Amino acid sequence: MADCGKSSLCAIVPKEVKLDQEVLSCLFFPQTAPISARAGYWTLEQGLVSHARAGIERPIERNFHISSTFGMFYSLLERGDMSKPVHGVGTRHFVVIVQLGYYLVTMPNLRVPGLGRDTSLYKFVSKKQLSPYKKNRSCSEYAMEEEKEEEEEESGVSDMGSERRVYDGRKKLGPSDSFLPGLHDDVALTCLAWVCRSDYASLSCLNMRFNSLMKRGYLYDLRKQLAIVEHWVYMVCDPRGWEAFDPRRNKWMTLPKIPCDECFNHADKESLTVGSELLVFGRELFDFAIWKYRLICQKWVKCEGMNHPRCLFGSGSLGSIAIIAGGSDKNGNILKSAELYDSKTGRWEMLPKMHSPRRLCSGFFMDGKFYVIGGMTSPTDSLTCGEEYDLKSRKWRKIEGMYPNVNRAAQAPPLVAVVDNELYAVEYLTNMVKKYDKEKNSWNVLGRLPVRADSSNGWGLAFKACGKELLVVGGQRGPEGEAIVLNSWCPKSGVQNGTLDWKVIGMKEHVGVFVYNCAVMGC
């Protein structure tokens, strides 16, 4: 690790600043930081600005805030040039702030003069147990692998003395070059991991090394180890195909069209997210098929088929694995078999069979175990029991009366979601949200949905977990036409006078009122 930032760190941090969690939250997430931390935040900012002024020729504007640091970075990305200052701010200011953020977050054992083990910084990082980032590959190994792949993939590269250039005139970066000027790759990659996912396309356009970094998916692995998660909503609500919604930026993005046949394109489909993949299940001309959208390469590829292809199943995902249970085969037989999908290998594994066959059921993970509830065991018989699968013992346990809402054949599978290991569900006929009591095996009514579910028996409505919040995606008709509205509610906020404080976080106009498929991916 380079020592260039240690002396800067001593000069940056004023003695009167208490580097606690609230001040750090101001540094990285100023829009959500508590008011009580502002004093320390502004003091910290002035220390940064004063230090940066000494290192650049052009003075920094007084109203330049730490909160605009990543805004500055985004401006650089949009312009495609990271070598020049933006808005009169020198590169050194950006480097100093990013260095500070890196040390505060990832260096709990940092030993520098003036920052001993008695400081609040050490106590904070010790309390949060933020250990230094440990990679599976060192930066030198990463750079060597990168160089090897580029040599294999690229043509038109020639040796010109000690400096290699491609035919388009751009310098080819070597292992010693950093992604960010003045920062060691360890620091730079950690900083880049905090960049919003919606900026990855811009990052890949900066130069060949950034492009290679994006294609490898290295930042997603790093984000996972640093517990950096952004939840995006993927949905289909019109024939134009899949779209992604970034709630943090209120930004919609269109995914490439699935290169499938017309039969798959017009058939009913089911979907789930696992790892950094979006899986879409449907039927082609002769059999069932699965297409997956790989977030890393941003393209659709054909997924390996299940051992027992099916539809109308229950499913849930946890990290890099997903479980599919029940459903119907292509001949209409109701199944009680289950399969596990591993996104790391792309393979399906058969699991022990459930106690009862069921279709039109729902699945989810809770407390590290997989559950299936609801569904039909025959064209006329509904199931009120649930089943729990323990991944360690590889056994199913039947839970009588876990889902007493009887499914009619015309009703959708149970609309369920899990937030903080608590199960929530929608009761179609009453448009109410209910919470499951694990100890009593019963349901408690919380409040009303922000949209109606009874008019369509639950079809065309999405009820999902989105981080720490519940998400309801449904259509509405108004004076300006039809629209799909995304509403969220945080269970931690509680129930106020029998009502839930739903907030509109997004809207898609002129796309109808029916949500065909919806899934949430956090990575």
XYZ file of C-alpha atoms in Angstrom:
523
model
C 0.000 0.000 0.000
C 1.332 3.411 -0.919
C 2.082 5.823 1.918
C 1.171 8.939 -0.052
C -2.108 9.430 1.775
C -0.938 9.048 5.380
C 0.663 12.460 5.755
C -2.291 14.005 3.960
C -4.668 12.324 6.353
C -3.021 13.955 9.362
C -3.249 17.371 7.758
C -6.821 16.908 6.591
C -8.599 15.891 9.767
C -9.047 18.818 12.183
C -8.544 17.930 15.836
C -11.998 19.202 16.806
C -13.771 16.844 14.403
C -15.276 13.718 15.897
C -15.114 11.096 13.167
C -18.171 9.139 14.177
C -20.705 7.249 12.121
C -22.881 10.295 11.521
C -20.037 12.386 10.130
C -19.019 9.501 7.898
C -22.590 9.186 6.667
C -22.415 12.871 5.712
C -19.254 12.182 3.762
C -20.705 9.367 1.670
C -24.477 9.880 1.875
C -25.100 13.582 2.616
C -28.681 13.470 1.387
C -29.682 11.003 4.120
C -27.379 12.125 6.909
C -28.898 13.356 10.205
C -28.950 17.062 10.975
C -26.996 16.487 14.188
C -23.902 15.591 12.178
C -23.779 18.735 10.056
C -21.472 20.697 12.364
C -18.789 18.043 12.287
C -19.370 17.560 8.593
C -18.811 21.222 7.699
C -15.742 21.389 9.937
C -14.336 18.346 8.206
C -15.086 19.923 4.861
C -13.230 23.121 5.707
C -10.212 21.055 6.710
C -10.315 19.298 3.365
C -10.725 22.513 1.423
C -7.907 24.237 3.311
C -5.577 21.326 2.714
C -6.463 21.083 -0.962
C -5.921 24.815 -1.499
C -2.272 24.409 -0.568
C -1.731 21.818 -3.273
C -3.281 23.450 -6.334
C -2.732 26.695 -8.177
C -6.364 27.561 -8.708
C -8.373 28.405 -5.564
C -11.328 26.220 -4.671
C -14.735 27.826 -4.554
C -15.970 28.393 -1.016
C -19.285 26.691 -1.722
C -17.671 23.475 -2.925
C -18.893 20.700 -0.607
C -17.773 17.167 0.085
C -21.213 16.020 -1.014
C -20.351 17.099 -4.562
C -17.229 14.958 -4.704
C -18.899 12.108 -6.508
C -20.917 14.627 -8.503
C -17.583 15.924 -9.735
C -16.557 12.383 -10.571
C -19.756 11.853 -12.557
C -19.059 15.037 -14.522
C -15.661 13.645 -15.402
C -17.277 10.413 -16.544
C -19.805 12.173 -18.738
C -17.055 14.254 -20.324
C -14.876 11.180 -20.782
C -11.722 12.946 -19.576
C -10.332 12.551 -16.071
C -7.141 14.544 -16.633
C -8.565 18.063 -16.352
C -10.228 19.880 -13.441
C -13.952 20.513 -13.319
C -15.542 23.816 -12.302
C -12.205 25.235 -11.135
C -11.500 22.358 -8.759
C -8.104 20.708 -9.014
C -7.649 16.976 -9.294
C -5.775 17.015 -5.976
C -8.975 17.961 -4.135
C -10.748 14.939 -5.545
C -7.800 12.672 -4.751
C -7.526 13.945 -1.171
C -11.227 13.426 -0.455
C -11.263 9.955 -1.977
C -8.148 9.007 -0.020
C -9.806 10.132 3.191
C -12.930 8.133 2.423
C -10.885 5.043 1.685
C -8.904 5.211 4.919
C -11.964 5.907 7.047
C -13.885 2.962 5.641
C -11.275 0.284 5.042
C -8.284 0.947 7.303
C -9.256 0.334 10.957
C -5.660 -0.526 11.894
C -4.127 2.533 10.263
C -1.229 3.810 12.416
C -0.348 7.439 11.685
C 0.911 10.241 13.945
C -1.983 12.015 15.589
C -4.377 9.114 15.089
C -3.723 6.690 17.908
C -5.850 3.854 19.166
C -7.683 6.170 21.560
C -9.282 8.267 18.825
C -12.955 8.050 17.971
C -11.952 6.931 14.470
C -10.386 3.744 15.793
C -13.324 3.133 18.145
C -15.781 3.593 15.310
C -14.156 1.236 12.864
C -13.454 -1.253 15.623
C -17.087 -1.203 16.699
C -18.308 -1.653 13.140
C -15.681 -4.351 12.522
C -14.668 -2.858 9.218
C -11.637 -4.984 8.417
C -9.309 -4.075 5.555
C -10.437 -5.316 2.185
C -8.962 -8.735 1.423
C -9.031 -9.627 -2.244
C -8.788 -13.055 -3.789
C -6.335 -11.512 -6.250
C -3.716 -8.839 -5.662
C -3.651 -5.749 -7.843
C -0.482 -6.962 -9.548
C -2.155 -10.288 -10.351
C -5.202 -8.446 -11.609
C -3.061 -6.192 -13.826
C -1.102 -9.149 -15.240
C -4.310 -11.016 -16.014
C -5.721 -7.891 -17.605
C -2.660 -7.440 -19.809
C -2.778 -11.072 -20.910
C -6.442 -10.898 -21.871
C -5.985 -7.647 -23.773
C -3.111 -9.149 -25.762
C -5.283 -12.132 -26.667
C -8.400 -10.140 -27.551
C -7.019 -7.045 -29.274
C -5.412 -6.763 -32.678
C -3.389 -3.939 -34.150
C -1.100 -3.479 -31.159
C 2.557 -2.769 -31.898
C 5.668 -2.241 -29.777
C 7.129 1.235 -30.065
C 10.205 1.247 -27.839
C 9.290 1.159 -24.167
C 5.830 2.574 -24.844
C 3.090 0.522 -26.518
C 0.299 2.174 -28.476
C -2.731 0.965 -30.413
C -3.476 2.141 -33.911
C -6.130 4.611 -32.766
C -3.404 6.585 -30.980
C -4.492 5.962 -27.397
C -1.862 4.960 -24.877
C -2.234 1.450 -23.573
C -2.084 1.517 -19.786
C 0.307 -0.807 -18.007
C 0.143 -2.530 -14.598
C 1.766 0.455 -12.871
C -0.861 2.942 -14.082
C -3.691 3.695 -11.678
C -7.368 3.959 -12.506
C -7.411 7.317 -10.700
C -4.428 9.698 -10.900
C -2.343 9.741 -7.734
C -3.962 6.679 -6.166
C -2.705 3.137 -5.816
C -4.964 0.592 -7.532
C -6.062 -0.821 -4.169
C -7.380 2.605 -3.239
C -8.750 3.407 -6.683
C -10.721 0.178 -7.038
C -12.236 0.602 -3.593
C -13.305 4.130 -4.503
C -14.746 2.968 -7.820
C -16.789 0.341 -5.996
C -18.811 3.211 -4.502
C -19.762 4.555 -7.925
C -23.432 4.049 -8.816
C -24.122 1.109 -11.109
C -25.866 3.374 -13.601
C -22.486 5.037 -14.281
C -20.734 1.809 -15.234
C -21.504 2.335 -18.926
C -19.750 5.708 -18.794
C -16.824 4.205 -16.911
C -16.302 1.583 -19.592
C -15.928 4.327 -22.209
C -13.028 6.119 -20.499
C -10.261 3.856 -21.788
C -9.412 0.238 -22.449
C -8.485 -0.522 -18.871
C -11.795 0.733 -17.503
C -13.591 -1.172 -20.243
C -11.792 -4.365 -19.264
C -12.581 -3.744 -15.598
C -16.287 -3.433 -16.349
C -16.398 -6.548 -18.541
C -14.779 -8.702 -15.858
C -17.354 -7.921 -13.199
C -14.542 -7.252 -10.728
C -16.353 -4.276 -9.187
C -19.414 -6.416 -8.435
C -17.244 -8.865 -6.500
C -15.640 -5.972 -4.660
C -18.999 -4.347 -3.877
C -20.193 -7.639 -2.433
C -17.187 -7.881 -0.113
C -17.625 -4.257 0.957
C -21.393 -4.759 1.488
C -22.275 -2.063 -1.063
C -25.731 -2.786 -2.453
C -28.015 -0.956 -4.865
C -31.482 -2.364 -5.468
C -32.861 -2.015 -8.979
C -36.323 -2.989 -10.161
C -36.626 -4.966 -13.402
C -40.038 -5.219 -15.028
C -42.088 -5.751 -18.148
C -45.251 -3.706 -18.514
C -45.590 -3.371 -22.294
C -44.523 -5.278 -25.429
C -41.354 -3.210 -25.785
C -39.569 -5.512 -23.350
C -37.667 -5.355 -20.077
C -36.752 -2.128 -18.340
C -34.652 -1.397 -15.258
C -35.455 1.280 -12.690
C -32.881 2.836 -10.353
C -34.836 4.185 -7.328
C -31.903 6.232 -6.018
C -31.728 8.285 -9.196
C -35.303 7.832 -10.396
C -33.838 6.646 -13.674
C -35.292 4.214 -16.224
C -33.090 2.125 -18.525
C -34.152 -0.134 -21.378
C -32.612 -3.595 -21.553
C -31.728 -5.246 -24.874
C -34.456 -7.384 -26.381
C -34.340 -11.102 -25.650
C -33.096 -12.889 -28.807
C -35.849 -15.514 -28.506
C -38.400 -16.897 -30.939
C -41.877 -15.407 -31.304
C -43.447 -18.181 -29.247
C -41.350 -17.292 -26.190
C -41.885 -13.598 -26.787
C -45.683 -13.872 -26.621
C -46.016 -16.655 -24.028
C -46.594 -16.154 -20.301
C -43.328 -15.809 -18.440
C -41.939 -15.980 -14.904
C -38.831 -14.279 -13.573
C -36.413 -14.069 -10.661
C -33.052 -12.490 -9.896
C -30.104 -14.420 -8.501
C -26.641 -12.970 -7.965
C -26.124 -10.513 -10.816
C -28.434 -12.349 -13.208
C -32.059 -11.902 -14.231
C -33.668 -15.218 -15.206
C -36.766 -15.277 -17.422
C -38.704 -18.540 -17.790
C -41.071 -19.172 -20.687
C -42.001 -21.540 -23.461
C -40.572 -21.773 -26.942
C -42.097 -23.646 -29.836
C -41.192 -27.152 -28.681
C -40.288 -26.900 -24.994
C -39.686 -24.654 -21.996
C -36.732 -22.276 -22.179
C -34.788 -19.995 -19.832
C -33.046 -16.785 -20.846
C -30.808 -14.905 -18.460
C -29.651 -11.308 -18.548
C -26.078 -11.062 -17.291
C -25.543 -7.707 -15.641
C -21.777 -7.858 -16.123
C -21.827 -8.136 -19.916
C -25.297 -6.547 -20.276
C -26.587 -9.148 -22.692
C -29.077 -12.018 -22.851
C -27.777 -15.578 -23.078
C -29.540 -18.926 -23.098
C -29.524 -20.566 -19.689
C -29.096 -24.273 -19.089
C -32.497 -25.923 -18.781
C -33.866 -27.446 -15.594
C -33.714 -31.184 -15.027
C -37.527 -31.156 -14.945
C -38.689 -28.143 -17.008
C -41.810 -26.497 -15.600
C -43.957 -23.394 -15.261
C -46.254 -21.892 -12.571
C -43.699 -22.724 -9.865
C -42.672 -21.038 -6.624
C -39.191 -19.540 -6.454
C -36.834 -17.539 -4.271
C -33.182 -16.516 -4.264
C -30.509 -16.005 -1.637
C -27.169 -14.594 -2.741
C -25.889 -16.632 -5.660
C -28.439 -19.467 -5.401
C -32.113 -19.823 -6.242
C -34.625 -22.599 -5.596
C -37.518 -23.566 -7.873
C -40.275 -25.738 -6.370
C -43.489 -27.263 -7.673
C -45.194 -26.110 -10.853
C -46.534 -27.945 -13.892
C -44.682 -29.773 -16.641
C -45.505 -29.373 -20.337
C -48.167 -32.089 -20.069
C -49.984 -30.314 -17.225
C -48.831 -32.666 -14.458
C -48.483 -30.941 -11.075
C -45.015 -31.453 -9.601
C -43.603 -31.769 -6.104
C -39.971 -31.792 -7.185
C -37.569 -28.922 -6.522
C -34.291 -27.747 -8.030
C -31.455 -25.446 -6.962
C -29.719 -23.081 -9.392
C -26.179 -21.843 -8.741
C -25.440 -18.632 -10.650
C -21.689 -19.132 -10.184
C -21.714 -22.369 -12.176
C -24.928 -21.928 -14.166
C -25.988 -25.467 -13.202
C -29.215 -26.970 -11.826
C -29.239 -29.521 -9.004
C -32.160 -31.731 -8.003
C -33.371 -31.384 -4.403
C -35.498 -33.756 -2.310
C -39.191 -33.687 -3.206
C -41.794 -31.749 -1.235
C -44.555 -33.490 0.700
C -47.297 -32.240 -1.641
C -47.348 -31.397 -5.341
C -48.422 -27.809 -6.003
C -48.563 -25.178 -8.710
C -49.459 -21.459 -8.662
C -47.510 -21.313 -5.402
C -44.999 -18.782 -4.100
C -41.516 -19.233 -2.681
C -39.156 -17.152 -0.570
C -36.136 -17.315 1.729
C -36.492 -16.407 5.403
C -33.984 -16.976 8.218
C -31.733 -18.827 5.792
C -34.407 -21.389 4.862
C -36.570 -21.733 1.760
C -40.371 -21.755 2.023
C -43.223 -22.582 -0.327
C -46.807 -21.527 0.446
C -50.187 -21.583 -1.261
C -50.952 -23.083 -4.627
C -53.181 -25.769 -6.071
C -52.614 -29.494 -5.684
C -55.249 -30.270 -8.332
C -57.444 -28.207 -10.679
C -59.976 -27.809 -7.839
C -58.077 -28.285 -4.555
C -56.191 -25.436 -2.863
C -53.420 -25.812 -0.300
C -53.315 -23.899 2.985
C -50.150 -25.570 4.245
C -46.615 -24.378 3.707
C -43.351 -26.252 3.454
C -39.924 -25.334 4.812
C -36.668 -26.579 3.285
C -33.497 -26.639 5.392
C -30.439 -26.332 3.161
C -28.197 -27.940 5.791
C -30.284 -31.018 6.579
C -31.751 -31.163 3.024
C -35.182 -31.960 4.448
C -38.680 -30.526 3.989
C -40.947 -29.737 6.936
C -44.694 -29.320 6.483
C -46.359 -26.351 8.242
C -50.127 -26.731 8.501
C -52.258 -23.609 8.087
C -49.355 -21.371 7.143
C -51.356 -19.693 4.371
C -55.079 -19.927 5.144
C -56.155 -17.729 2.209
C -57.691 -20.274 -0.145
C -56.599 -19.895 -3.772
C -59.259 -19.958 -6.404
C -58.175 -21.205 -9.808
C -58.483 -17.670 -11.222
C -56.389 -16.088 -8.480
C -52.707 -15.290 -8.815
C -50.080 -17.053 -6.701
C -49.696 -15.530 -3.215
C -48.125 -12.078 -3.310
C -45.446 -12.322 -0.613
C -42.235 -10.494 0.297
C -39.620 -10.801 3.043
C -37.970 -7.761 4.670
C -35.534 -8.232 7.560
C -36.588 -11.901 7.786
C -40.237 -10.919 8.325
C -42.890 -12.228 5.939
C -45.555 -9.949 4.443
C -48.408 -10.813 2.091
C -51.277 -9.198 0.200
C -54.880 -10.278 0.681
C -56.447 -9.773 -2.736
C -60.116 -9.491 -1.798
C -59.608 -6.806 0.866
C -56.533 -5.042 -0.603
C -54.826 -5.368 2.786
C -51.190 -6.010 3.732
C -50.646 -8.682 6.387
C -47.646 -9.760 8.462
C -46.856 -13.334 9.436
C -46.375 -14.210 13.115
C -43.806 -17.022 13.176
C -44.473 -18.097 16.746
C -48.267 -18.240 16.447
C -48.357 -19.334 12.796
C -50.929 -16.627 12.098
C -51.352 -13.386 10.158
C -51.934 -9.835 11.433
C -53.492 -7.110 9.294
C -51.351 -3.965 8.962
C -53.020 -1.627 6.485
C -54.230 -1.035 2.941
C -52.368 -1.284 -0.319
C -51.774 1.916 -2.315
C -53.359 0.267 -5.391
C -56.224 -2.163 -5.926
C -55.540 -5.883 -6.210
C -59.102 -7.203 -6.042
C -60.152 -6.088 -9.525
C -57.757 -8.538 -11.199
C -57.500 -11.262 -8.522
C -53.889 -10.291 -7.877
C -52.699 -10.526 -11.478
C -50.819 -7.577 -12.972
C -49.532 -6.425 -9.577
C -46.047 -6.842 -8.084
C -45.326 -7.069 -4.355
C -41.583 -7.274 -3.663
C -38.896 -6.624 -1.088
C -36.566 -3.803 -2.107
C -33.806 -3.650 0.473
C -35.361 -2.599 3.782
C -38.662 -1.594 2.179
C -41.741 -3.222 0.700
C -42.409 -2.353 -2.921
C -45.794 -2.378 -4.661
C -45.831 -1.931 -8.430
C -49.229 -1.503 -10.043
C -51.184 0.463 -12.602
C -53.497 3.400 -12.223
C -55.721 5.407 -14.531
C -55.966 9.168 -14.272
C -56.804 12.314 -16.233
C -53.454 12.143 -18.018
C -53.794 8.497 -18.994
C -52.496 5.167 -17.759
C -49.311 4.707 -15.764
C -47.372 2.180 -13.716
C -46.625 3.511 -10.231
C -43.972 2.248 -7.807
C -44.868 2.684 -4.123
C -42.632 1.820 -1.183
C -43.141 1.512 2.559
C -40.543 0.886 5.260
C -41.845 -1.536 7.924
C -39.560 0.090 10.494
C -41.616 3.282 10.215
C -44.528 1.368 11.742
C -48.278 1.671 11.246
C -49.778 5.107 11.907
C -53.468 5.067 12.919
C -54.089 1.896 10.959
C -52.503 3.245 7.774
C -49.223 2.612 5.997
C -47.194 5.587 4.813
C -46.693 4.595 1.181
C -44.414 6.835 -0.872
C -44.287 7.077 -4.654
C -40.689 6.439 -5.732
C -41.221 6.154 -9.476
C -43.700 6.243 -12.324
C -43.806 4.983 -15.900
C -46.424 6.677 -18.064
C -48.231 5.496 -21.196
C -47.398 1.811 -20.720
C -50.763 0.438 -19.606
C -51.742 -0.684 -16.132
C -50.648 -4.330 -16.124
C -47.294 -5.543 -14.759
C -46.435 -8.782 -16.553
C -43.199 -9.561 -14.715
C -41.212 -7.874 -11.970
C -38.048 -8.714 -10.032
C -35.670 -6.814 -7.738
C -31.898 -7.249 -7.916
C -29.535 -6.065 -5.200
C -25.828 -5.917 -6.020
